[in-house]
Short mmCIF file of C-alpha atoms in Angstrom, two decimals:
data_model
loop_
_atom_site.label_atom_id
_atom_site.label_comp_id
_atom_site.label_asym_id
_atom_site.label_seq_id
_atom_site.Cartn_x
_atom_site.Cartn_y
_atom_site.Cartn_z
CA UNK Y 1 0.00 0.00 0.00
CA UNK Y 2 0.97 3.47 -0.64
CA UNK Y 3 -0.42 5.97 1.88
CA UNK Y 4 -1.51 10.16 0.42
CA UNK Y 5 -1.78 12.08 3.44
CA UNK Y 6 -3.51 15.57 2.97
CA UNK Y 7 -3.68 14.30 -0.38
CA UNK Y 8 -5.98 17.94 -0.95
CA UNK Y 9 -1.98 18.75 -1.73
CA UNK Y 10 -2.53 18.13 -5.23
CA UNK Y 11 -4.27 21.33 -5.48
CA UNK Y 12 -0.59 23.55 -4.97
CA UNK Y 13 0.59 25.04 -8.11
CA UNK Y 14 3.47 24.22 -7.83
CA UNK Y 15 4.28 20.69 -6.35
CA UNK Y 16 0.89 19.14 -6.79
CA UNK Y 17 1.44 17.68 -9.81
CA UNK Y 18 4.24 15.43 -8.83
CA UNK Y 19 1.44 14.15 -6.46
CA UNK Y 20 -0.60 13.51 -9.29
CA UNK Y 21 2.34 12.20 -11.60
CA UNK Y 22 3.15 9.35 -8.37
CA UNK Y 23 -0.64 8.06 -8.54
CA UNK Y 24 -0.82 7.42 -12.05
CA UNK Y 25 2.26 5.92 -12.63
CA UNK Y 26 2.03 3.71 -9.18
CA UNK Y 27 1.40 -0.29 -10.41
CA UNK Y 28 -2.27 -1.02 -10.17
CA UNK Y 29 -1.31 -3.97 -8.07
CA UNK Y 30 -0.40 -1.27 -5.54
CA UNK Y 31 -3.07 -0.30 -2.93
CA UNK Y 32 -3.96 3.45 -2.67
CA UNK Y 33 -5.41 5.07 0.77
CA UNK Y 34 -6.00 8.66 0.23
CA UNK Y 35 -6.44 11.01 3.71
CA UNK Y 36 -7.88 14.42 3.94
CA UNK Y 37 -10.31 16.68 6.15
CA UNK Y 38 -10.64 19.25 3.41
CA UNK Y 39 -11.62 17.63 0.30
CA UNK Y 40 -15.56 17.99 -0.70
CA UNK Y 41 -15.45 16.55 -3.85
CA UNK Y 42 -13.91 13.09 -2.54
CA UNK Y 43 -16.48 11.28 -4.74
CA UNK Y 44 -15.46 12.60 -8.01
CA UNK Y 45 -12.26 11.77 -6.66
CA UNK Y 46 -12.92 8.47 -6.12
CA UNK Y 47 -14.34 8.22 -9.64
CA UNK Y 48 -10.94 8.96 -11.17
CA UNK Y 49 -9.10 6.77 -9.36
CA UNK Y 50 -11.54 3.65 -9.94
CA UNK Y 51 -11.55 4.78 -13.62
CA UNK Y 52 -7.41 4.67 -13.32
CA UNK Y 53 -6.89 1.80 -11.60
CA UNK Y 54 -9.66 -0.37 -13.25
CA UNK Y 55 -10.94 -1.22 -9.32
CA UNK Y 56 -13.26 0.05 -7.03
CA UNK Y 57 -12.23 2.83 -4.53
CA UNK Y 58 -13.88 3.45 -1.30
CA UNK Y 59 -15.10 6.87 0.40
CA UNK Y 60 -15.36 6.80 4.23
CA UNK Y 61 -16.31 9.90 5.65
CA UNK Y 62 -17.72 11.87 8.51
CA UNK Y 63 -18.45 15.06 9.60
CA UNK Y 64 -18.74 14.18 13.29
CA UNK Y 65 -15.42 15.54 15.27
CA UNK Y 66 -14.84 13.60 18.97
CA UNK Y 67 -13.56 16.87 20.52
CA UNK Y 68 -15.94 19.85 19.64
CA UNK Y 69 -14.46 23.04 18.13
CA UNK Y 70 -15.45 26.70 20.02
CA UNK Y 71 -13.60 29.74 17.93
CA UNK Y 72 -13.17 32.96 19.89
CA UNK Y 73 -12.22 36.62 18.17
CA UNK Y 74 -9.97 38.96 19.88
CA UNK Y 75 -9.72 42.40 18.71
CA UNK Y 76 -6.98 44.28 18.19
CA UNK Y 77 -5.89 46.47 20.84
CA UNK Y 78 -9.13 44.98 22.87
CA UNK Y 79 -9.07 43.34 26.31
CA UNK Y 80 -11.11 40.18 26.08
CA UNK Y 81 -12.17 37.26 23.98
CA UNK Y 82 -15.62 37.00 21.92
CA UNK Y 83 -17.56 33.63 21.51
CA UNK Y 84 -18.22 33.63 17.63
CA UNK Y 85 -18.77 30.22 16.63
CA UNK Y 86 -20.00 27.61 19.49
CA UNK Y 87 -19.73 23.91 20.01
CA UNK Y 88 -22.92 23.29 17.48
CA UNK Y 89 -21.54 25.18 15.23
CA UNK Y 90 -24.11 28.30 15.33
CA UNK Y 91 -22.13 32.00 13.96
CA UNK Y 92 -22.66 34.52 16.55
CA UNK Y 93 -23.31 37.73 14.71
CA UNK Y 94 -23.66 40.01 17.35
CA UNK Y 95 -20.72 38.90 19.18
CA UNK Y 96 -18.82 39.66 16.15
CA UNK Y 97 -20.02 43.12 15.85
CA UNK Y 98 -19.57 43.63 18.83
CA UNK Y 99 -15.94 42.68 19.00
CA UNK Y 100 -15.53 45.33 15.88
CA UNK Y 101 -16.58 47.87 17.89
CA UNK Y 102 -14.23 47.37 20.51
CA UNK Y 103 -11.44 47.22 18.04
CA UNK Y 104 -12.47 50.62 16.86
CA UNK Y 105 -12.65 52.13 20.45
CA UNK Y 106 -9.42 50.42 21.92
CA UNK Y 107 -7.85 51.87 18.84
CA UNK Y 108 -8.51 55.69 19.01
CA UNK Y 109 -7.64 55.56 22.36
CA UNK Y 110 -4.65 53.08 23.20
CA UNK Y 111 -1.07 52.99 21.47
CA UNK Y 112 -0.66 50.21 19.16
CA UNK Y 113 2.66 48.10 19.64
CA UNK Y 114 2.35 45.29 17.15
CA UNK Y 115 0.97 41.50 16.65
CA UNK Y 116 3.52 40.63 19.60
CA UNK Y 117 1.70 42.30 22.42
CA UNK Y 118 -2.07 41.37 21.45
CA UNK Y 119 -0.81 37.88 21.06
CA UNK Y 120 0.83 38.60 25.08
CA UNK Y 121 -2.65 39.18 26.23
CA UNK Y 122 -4.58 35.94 24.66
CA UNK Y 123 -1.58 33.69 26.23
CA UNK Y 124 -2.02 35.31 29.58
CA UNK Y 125 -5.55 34.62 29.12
CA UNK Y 126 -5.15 31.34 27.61
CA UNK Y 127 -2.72 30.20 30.10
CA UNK Y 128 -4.78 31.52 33.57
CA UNK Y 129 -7.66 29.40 32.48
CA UNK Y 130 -5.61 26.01 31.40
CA UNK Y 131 -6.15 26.19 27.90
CA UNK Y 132 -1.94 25.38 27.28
CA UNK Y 133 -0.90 23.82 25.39
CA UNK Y 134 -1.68 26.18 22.43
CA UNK Y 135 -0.43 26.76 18.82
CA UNK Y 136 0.28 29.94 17.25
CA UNK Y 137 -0.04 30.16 13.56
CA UNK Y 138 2.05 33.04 12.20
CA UNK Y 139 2.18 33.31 8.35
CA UNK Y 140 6.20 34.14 8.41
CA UNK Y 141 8.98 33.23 9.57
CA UNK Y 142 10.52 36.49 11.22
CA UNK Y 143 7.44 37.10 12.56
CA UNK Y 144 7.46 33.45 14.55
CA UNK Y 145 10.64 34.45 15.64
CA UNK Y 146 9.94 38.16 16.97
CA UNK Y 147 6.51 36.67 18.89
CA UNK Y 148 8.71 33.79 20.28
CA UNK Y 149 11.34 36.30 21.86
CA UNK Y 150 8.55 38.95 22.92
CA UNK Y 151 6.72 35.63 25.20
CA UNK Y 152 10.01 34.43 26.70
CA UNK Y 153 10.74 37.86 27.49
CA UNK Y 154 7.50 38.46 29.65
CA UNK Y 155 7.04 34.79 31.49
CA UNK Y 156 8.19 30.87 31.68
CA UNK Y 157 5.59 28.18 31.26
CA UNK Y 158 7.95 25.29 32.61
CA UNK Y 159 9.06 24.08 35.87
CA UNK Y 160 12.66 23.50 37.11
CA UNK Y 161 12.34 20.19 36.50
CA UNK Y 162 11.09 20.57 32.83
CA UNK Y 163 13.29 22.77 32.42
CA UNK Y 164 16.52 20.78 33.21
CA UNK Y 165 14.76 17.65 31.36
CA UNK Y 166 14.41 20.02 27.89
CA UNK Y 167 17.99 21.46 28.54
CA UNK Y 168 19.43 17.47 28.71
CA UNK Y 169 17.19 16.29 25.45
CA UNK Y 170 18.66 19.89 23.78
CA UNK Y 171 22.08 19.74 24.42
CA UNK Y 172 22.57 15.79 23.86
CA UNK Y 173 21.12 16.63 20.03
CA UNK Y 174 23.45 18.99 19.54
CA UNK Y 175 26.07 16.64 20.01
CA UNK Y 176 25.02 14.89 16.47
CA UNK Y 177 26.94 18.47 15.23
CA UNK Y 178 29.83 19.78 14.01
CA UNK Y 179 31.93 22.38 16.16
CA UNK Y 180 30.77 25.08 13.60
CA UNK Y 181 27.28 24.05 13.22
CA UNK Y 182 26.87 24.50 17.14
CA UNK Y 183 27.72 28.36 17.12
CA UNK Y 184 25.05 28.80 14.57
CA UNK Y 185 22.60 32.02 15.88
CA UNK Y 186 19.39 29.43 15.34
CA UNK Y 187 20.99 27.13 17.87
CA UNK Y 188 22.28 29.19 20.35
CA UNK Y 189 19.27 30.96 20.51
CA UNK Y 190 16.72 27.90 20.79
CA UNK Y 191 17.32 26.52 24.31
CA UNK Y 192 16.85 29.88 26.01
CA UNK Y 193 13.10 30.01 24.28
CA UNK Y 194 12.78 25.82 24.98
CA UNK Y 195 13.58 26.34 28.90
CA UNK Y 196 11.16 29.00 28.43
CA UNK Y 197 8.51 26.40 27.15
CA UNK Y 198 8.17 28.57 24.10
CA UNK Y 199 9.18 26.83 20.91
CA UNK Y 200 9.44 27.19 16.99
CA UNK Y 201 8.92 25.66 14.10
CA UNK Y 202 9.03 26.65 10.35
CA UNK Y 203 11.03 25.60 6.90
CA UNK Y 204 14.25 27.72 8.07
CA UNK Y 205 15.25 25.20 10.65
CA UNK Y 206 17.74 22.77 10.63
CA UNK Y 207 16.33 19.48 10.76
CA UNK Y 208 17.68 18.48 14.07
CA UNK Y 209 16.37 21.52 15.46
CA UNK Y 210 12.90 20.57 14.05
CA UNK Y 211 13.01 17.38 15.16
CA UNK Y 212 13.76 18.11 18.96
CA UNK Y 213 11.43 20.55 18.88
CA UNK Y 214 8.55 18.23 17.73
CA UNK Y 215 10.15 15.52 20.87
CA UNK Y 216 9.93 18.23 22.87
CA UNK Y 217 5.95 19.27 22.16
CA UNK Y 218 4.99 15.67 21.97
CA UNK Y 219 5.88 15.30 26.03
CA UNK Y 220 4.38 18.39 26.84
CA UNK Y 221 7.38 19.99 27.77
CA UNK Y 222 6.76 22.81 25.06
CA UNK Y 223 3.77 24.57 26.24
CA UNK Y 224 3.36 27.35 23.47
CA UNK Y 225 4.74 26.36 20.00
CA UNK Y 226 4.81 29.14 17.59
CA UNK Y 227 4.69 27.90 14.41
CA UNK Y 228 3.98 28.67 10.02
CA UNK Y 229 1.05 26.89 8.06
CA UNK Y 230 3.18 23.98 7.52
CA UNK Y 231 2.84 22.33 10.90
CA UNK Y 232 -0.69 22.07 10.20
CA UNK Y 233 0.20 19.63 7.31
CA UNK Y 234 1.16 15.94 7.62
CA UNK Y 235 2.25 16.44 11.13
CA UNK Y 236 -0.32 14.66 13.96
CA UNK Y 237 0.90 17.29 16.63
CA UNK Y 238 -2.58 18.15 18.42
CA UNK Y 239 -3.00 20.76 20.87
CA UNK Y 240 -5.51 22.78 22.99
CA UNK Y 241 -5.83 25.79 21.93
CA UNK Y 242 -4.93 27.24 18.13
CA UNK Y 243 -4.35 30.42 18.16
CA UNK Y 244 -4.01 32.54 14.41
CA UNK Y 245 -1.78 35.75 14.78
CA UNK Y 246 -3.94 36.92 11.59
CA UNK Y 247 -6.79 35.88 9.23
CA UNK Y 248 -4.93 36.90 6.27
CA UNK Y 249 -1.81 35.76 4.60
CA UNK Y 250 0.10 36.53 1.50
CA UNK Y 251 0.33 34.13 -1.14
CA UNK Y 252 2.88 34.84 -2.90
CA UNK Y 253 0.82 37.19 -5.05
CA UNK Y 254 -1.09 39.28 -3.08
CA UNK Y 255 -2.74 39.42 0.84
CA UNK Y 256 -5.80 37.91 0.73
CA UNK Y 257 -8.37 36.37 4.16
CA UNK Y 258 -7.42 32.41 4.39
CA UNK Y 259 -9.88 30.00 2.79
CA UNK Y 260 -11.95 27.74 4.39
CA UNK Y 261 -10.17 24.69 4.14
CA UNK Y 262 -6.92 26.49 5.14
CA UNK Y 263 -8.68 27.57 8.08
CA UNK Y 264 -10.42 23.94 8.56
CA UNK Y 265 -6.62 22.44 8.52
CA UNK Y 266 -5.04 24.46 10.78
CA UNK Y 267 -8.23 25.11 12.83
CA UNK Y 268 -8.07 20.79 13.37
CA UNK Y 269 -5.33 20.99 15.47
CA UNK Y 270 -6.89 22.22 18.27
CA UNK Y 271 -8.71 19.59 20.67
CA UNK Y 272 -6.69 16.56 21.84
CA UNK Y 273 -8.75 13.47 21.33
CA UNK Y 274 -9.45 11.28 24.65
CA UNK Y 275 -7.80 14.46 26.41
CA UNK Y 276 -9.99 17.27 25.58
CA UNK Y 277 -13.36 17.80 26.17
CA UNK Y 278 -13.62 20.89 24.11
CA UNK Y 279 -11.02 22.51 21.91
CA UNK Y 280 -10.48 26.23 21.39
CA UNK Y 281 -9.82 28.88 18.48
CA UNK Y 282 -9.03 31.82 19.11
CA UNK Y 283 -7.69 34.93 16.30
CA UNK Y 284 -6.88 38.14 16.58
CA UNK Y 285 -9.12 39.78 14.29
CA UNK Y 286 -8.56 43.60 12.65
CA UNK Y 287 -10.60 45.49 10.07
CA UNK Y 288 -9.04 43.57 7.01
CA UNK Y 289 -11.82 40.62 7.12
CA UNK Y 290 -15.42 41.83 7.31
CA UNK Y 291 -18.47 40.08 9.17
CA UNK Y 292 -19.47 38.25 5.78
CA UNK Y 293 -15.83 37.03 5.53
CA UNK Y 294 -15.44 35.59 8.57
CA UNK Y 295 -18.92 33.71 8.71
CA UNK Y 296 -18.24 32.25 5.19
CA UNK Y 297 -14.43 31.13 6.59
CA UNK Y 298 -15.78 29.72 10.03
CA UNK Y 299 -19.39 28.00 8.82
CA UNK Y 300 -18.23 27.47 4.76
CA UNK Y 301 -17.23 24.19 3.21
CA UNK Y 302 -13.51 23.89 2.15
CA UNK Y 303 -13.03 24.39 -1.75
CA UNK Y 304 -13.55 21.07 -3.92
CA UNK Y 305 -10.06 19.85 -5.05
CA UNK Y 306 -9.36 21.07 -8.93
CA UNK Y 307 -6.12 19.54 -10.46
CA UNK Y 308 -3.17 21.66 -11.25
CA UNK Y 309 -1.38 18.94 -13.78
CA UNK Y 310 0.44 20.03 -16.24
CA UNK Y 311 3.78 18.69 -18.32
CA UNK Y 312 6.97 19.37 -16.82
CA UNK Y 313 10.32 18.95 -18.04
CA UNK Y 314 11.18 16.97 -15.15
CA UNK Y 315 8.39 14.47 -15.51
CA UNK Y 316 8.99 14.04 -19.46
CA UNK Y 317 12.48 13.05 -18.22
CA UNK Y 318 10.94 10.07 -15.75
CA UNK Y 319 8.84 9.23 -18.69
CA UNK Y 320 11.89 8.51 -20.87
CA UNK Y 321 12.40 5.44 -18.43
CA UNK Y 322 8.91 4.35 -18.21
CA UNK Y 323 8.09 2.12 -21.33
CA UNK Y 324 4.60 1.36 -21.24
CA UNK Y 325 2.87 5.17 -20.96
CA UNK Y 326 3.85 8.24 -22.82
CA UNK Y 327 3.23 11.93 -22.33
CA UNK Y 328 -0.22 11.53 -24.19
CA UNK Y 329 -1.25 8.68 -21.84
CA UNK Y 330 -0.22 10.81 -18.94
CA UNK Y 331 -1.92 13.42 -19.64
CA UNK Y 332 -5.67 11.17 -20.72
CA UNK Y 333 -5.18 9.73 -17.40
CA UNK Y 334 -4.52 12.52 -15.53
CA UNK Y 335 -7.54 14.17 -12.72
CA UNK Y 336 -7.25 17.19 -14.77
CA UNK Y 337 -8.58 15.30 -17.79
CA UNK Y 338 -10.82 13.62 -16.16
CA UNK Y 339 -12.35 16.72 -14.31
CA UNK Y 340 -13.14 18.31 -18.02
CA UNK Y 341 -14.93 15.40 -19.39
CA UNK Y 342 -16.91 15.36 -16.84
CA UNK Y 343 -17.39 19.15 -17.24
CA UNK Y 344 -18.09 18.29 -20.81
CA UNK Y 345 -20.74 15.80 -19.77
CA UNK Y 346 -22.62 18.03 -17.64
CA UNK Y 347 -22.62 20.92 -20.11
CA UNK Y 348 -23.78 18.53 -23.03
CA UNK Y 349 -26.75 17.48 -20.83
CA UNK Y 350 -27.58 20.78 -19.75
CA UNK Y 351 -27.59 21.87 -23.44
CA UNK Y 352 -29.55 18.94 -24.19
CA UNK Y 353 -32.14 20.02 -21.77
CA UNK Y 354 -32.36 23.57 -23.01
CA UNK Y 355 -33.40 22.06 -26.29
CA UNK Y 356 -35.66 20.21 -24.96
CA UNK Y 357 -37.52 23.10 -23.56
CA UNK Y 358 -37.07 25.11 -26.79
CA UNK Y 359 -39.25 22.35 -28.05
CA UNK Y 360 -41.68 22.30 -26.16
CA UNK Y 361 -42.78 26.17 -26.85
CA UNK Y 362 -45.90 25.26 -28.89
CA UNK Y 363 -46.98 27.70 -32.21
CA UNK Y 364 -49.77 29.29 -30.29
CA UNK Y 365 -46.12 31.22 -28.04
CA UNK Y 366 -44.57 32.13 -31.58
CA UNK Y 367 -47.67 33.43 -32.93
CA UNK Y 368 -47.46 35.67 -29.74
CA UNK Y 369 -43.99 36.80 -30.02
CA UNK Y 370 -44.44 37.74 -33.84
CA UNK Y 371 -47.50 39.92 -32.49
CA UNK Y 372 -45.70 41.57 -29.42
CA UNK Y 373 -42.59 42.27 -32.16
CA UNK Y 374 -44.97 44.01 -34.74
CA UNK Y 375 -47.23 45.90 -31.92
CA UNK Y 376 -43.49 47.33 -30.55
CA UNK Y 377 -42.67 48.28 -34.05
CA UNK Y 378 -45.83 50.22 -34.57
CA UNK Y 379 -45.25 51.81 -30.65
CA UNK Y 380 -41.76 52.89 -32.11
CA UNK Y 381 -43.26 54.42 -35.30
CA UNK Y 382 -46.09 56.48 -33.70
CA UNK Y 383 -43.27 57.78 -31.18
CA UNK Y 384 -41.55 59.15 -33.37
CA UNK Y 385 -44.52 60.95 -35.86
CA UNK Y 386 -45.44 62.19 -32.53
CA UNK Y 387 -41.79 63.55 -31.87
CA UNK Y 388 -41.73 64.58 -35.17
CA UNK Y 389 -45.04 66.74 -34.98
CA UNK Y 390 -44.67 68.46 -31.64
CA UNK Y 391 -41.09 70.23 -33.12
CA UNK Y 392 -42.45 71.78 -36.29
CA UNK Y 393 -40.89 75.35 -36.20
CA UNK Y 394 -44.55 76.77 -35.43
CA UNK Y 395 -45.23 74.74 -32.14
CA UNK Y 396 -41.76 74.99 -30.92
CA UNK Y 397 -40.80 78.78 -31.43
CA UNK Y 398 -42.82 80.16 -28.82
CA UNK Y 399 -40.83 77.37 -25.95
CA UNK Y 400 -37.33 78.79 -27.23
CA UNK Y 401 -37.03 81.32 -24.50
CA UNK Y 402 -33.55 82.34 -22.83
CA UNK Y 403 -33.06 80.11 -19.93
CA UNK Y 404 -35.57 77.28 -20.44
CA UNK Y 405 -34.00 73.52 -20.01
CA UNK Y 406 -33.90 71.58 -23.00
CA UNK Y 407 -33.22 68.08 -23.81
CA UNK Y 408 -31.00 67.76 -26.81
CA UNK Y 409 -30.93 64.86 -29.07
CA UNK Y 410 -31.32 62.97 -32.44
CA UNK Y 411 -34.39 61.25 -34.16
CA UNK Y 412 -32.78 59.25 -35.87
CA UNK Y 413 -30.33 57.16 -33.52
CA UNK Y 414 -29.56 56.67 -29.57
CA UNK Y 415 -27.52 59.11 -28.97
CA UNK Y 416 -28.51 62.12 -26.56
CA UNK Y 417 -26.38 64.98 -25.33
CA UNK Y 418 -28.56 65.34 -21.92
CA UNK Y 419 -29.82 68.70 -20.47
CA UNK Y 420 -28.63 72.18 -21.11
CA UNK Y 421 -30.08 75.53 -20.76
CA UNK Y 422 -31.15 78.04 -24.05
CA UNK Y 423 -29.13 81.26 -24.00
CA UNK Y 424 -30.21 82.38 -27.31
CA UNK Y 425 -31.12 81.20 -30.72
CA UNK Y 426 -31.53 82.37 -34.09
CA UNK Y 427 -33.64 81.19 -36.93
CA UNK Y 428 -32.05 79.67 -39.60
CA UNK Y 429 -33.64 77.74 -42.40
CA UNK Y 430 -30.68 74.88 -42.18
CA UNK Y 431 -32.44 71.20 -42.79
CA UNK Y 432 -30.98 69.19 -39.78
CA UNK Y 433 -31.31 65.87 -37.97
CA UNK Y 434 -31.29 67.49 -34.71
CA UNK Y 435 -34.44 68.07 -32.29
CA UNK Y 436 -34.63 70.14 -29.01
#
């Protein structure tokens, strides 16, 4: 068997294709199992691979979650936390307006530091009322690093004896190093924010270092991990309370408020099965995501997987070694492929069913339209006799008085100038097209 976890993956631009490349070339005699809390089209999913593999493939799924979810806003600036989605899953509305207001008023009247010091205050709250451990999401890497130091710098969440166990676990790692590798800043600087029971995690690590500090958070000796959207993926590293440092991100292209399924994934992590009897939410929320925004991110369904397959040179390289498919065969079999003809199926049938109804319009409806068309005709003609009458020279020159509005246009096609006012006029016997 060959195991796809988060296989929703196959949706990144740029790496989900070599997903998508591994499935189709995998033997058939090789068992797939697909995993994923995000993807609501798993049945058309299921299709393809059925269709690929010549077998059947089996959905399992369930919306039921064993530890409930409760998501909390706290505004910028503010001093408290706001219940705006419960354990049934209702959207408070009011609570959220509410919690803009107090945004607005906290910020007119206090002195904004940065992300850093609202993120202080939830951990202070978080931690007085046992919610640790808890995960901070930060969408970069400096600024995991800048909340990290600005925490350690206000309180420890470890005992002595934690303490001395994390600095033991730490230092006997380290010895897997070289002399030189050991004086780098990243390492240095870790076991101060460890004994701390602070830790991060993100891509610019060095493996070691993200591998004790995983150790380290699976025995609870890391209380608060601050961390980028990648823990979220792949990595069964549960906690109590998720905390998001923002409800936007930039994605390489522009800043944009984090889909649902982003949210979903990273969301997940909170609750600690057989632990937990409730798991918590909580993000700081500004002006950048509106109430409509943050309902449709909280109560919405994550986005249905579309493939991003395409050639690469890379993968016409692997090809070159693979004898029995081609780059044609590839790309029949690929989800992308599959995904249009069934687009093309539905559109044909829709089509189909449009003429259908064009057929059934009986004579009696045409006979109707032909009537309505010749009655508007006639409307259009008598309009414009009319039009035509009422600005003869003798019914108009006594109107043409300095400073009366006028509308000014022509007979003969659309186009109208709009309203002015006469000044003056003289009478000239000029044939023209134009009518006042």
């Amino acid at each position: 068997f060959v195991v796809f976890d988060e296989v929703h993956y196959m949706r990144d631009l740029t790496r989900g294709v070599v997903w998508e490349e591994a499935i189709i070339l995998l033997p058939e005699k090789i068992g797939l199992v697909f995993l994923s809390a995000t993807l609501s089209n798993a049945n058309q999913f299921a299709d393809w691979i059925a269709q690929l593999k010549s077998v059947p493939c089996h959905v399992v799924s369930t919306e039921y979650r064993p530890t409930p979810l409760i998501h909390y806003a706290f505004p910028m600036c503010g001093g408290g936390l706001h219940l705006i989605k419960d354990e049934k899953g209702i959207f408070k509305s009011r609570n959220f307006q509410n919690a803009q207001k107090e945004m607005k008023t906290s910020q007119k009247s206090a002195r904004y530091v940065g992300v850093s010091q609202d993120l202080g205050k939830v951990i202070k709250q978080v931690a007085s009322t046992a919610w640790l451990p808890a995960i901070i999401f930060c969408f970069s890497r400096r600024e995991c690093e800048g909340v990290a130091l600005y925490l350690s710098a206000k309180n420890k969440y470890t005992s002595k004896d934690e303490q001395d166990s994390i600095a033991e676990v730490y230092e006997n790692a380290m010895l897997g190093l070289s002399e030189e590798d050991r004086q780098l800043e990243q390492v240095t600087k870790m076991l101060p924010l460890l004994s701390s029971g602070i830790g991060v995690h993100h891509s610019g690590l060095l493996p070691i270092v993200k591998e004790i500090v995983e150790l380290l958070f699976q025995e609870n000796l890391i209380k608060i991990l601050i961390a980028t959207e990648t823990f979220a993926m792949g990595i069964n590293m549960p906690a109590r309370t998720v905390v998001f440092a923002s409800l936007t991100k930039f994605d390489g292209v522009s800043n944009r408020v984090l889909k649902s399924g982003e949210y979903i994934q990273m969301s997940g992590r909170a609750g600690r099965r057989g632990i937990d009897d409730q798991g918590f939410c909580i993000f700081l929320l500004d002006d950048s995501v509106s109430e409509e925004e943050c309902q449709q991110l909280l109560t919405g369904k994550p986005m249905p997987l579309i493939s991003t397959f395409r050639l690469t040179y890379n993968m016409l390289l692997n090809l070159l070694r693979v004898e029995t498919i081609n780059a044609e065969n590839i790309v029949l079999k690929s989800f992308h492929a599959f995904q249009q003809r069934v687009e093309s199926k539905e559109s044909e049938k829709a089509l189909s069913e449009l003429e259908a109804s064009r057929k059934e319009v009986d004579e009696k409806h045409d006979v109707d339209a032909v009537l309505y068309v010749d009655l508007c005709t006639k409307k259009e003609e008598l309009e414009k006799k009319m039009t035509q009458f009422a600005l003869t020279t003798c019914d108009l020159l006594p109107f043409l008085q300095p400073g009366r509005l006028i509308h000014v246009g022509s007979m003969d096609t659309p186009n109208y100038w709009g309203w002015g006012v006469l000044i003056n006029f003289q009478r000239r016997y000029v044939q023209s097209d134009i009518f006042i």
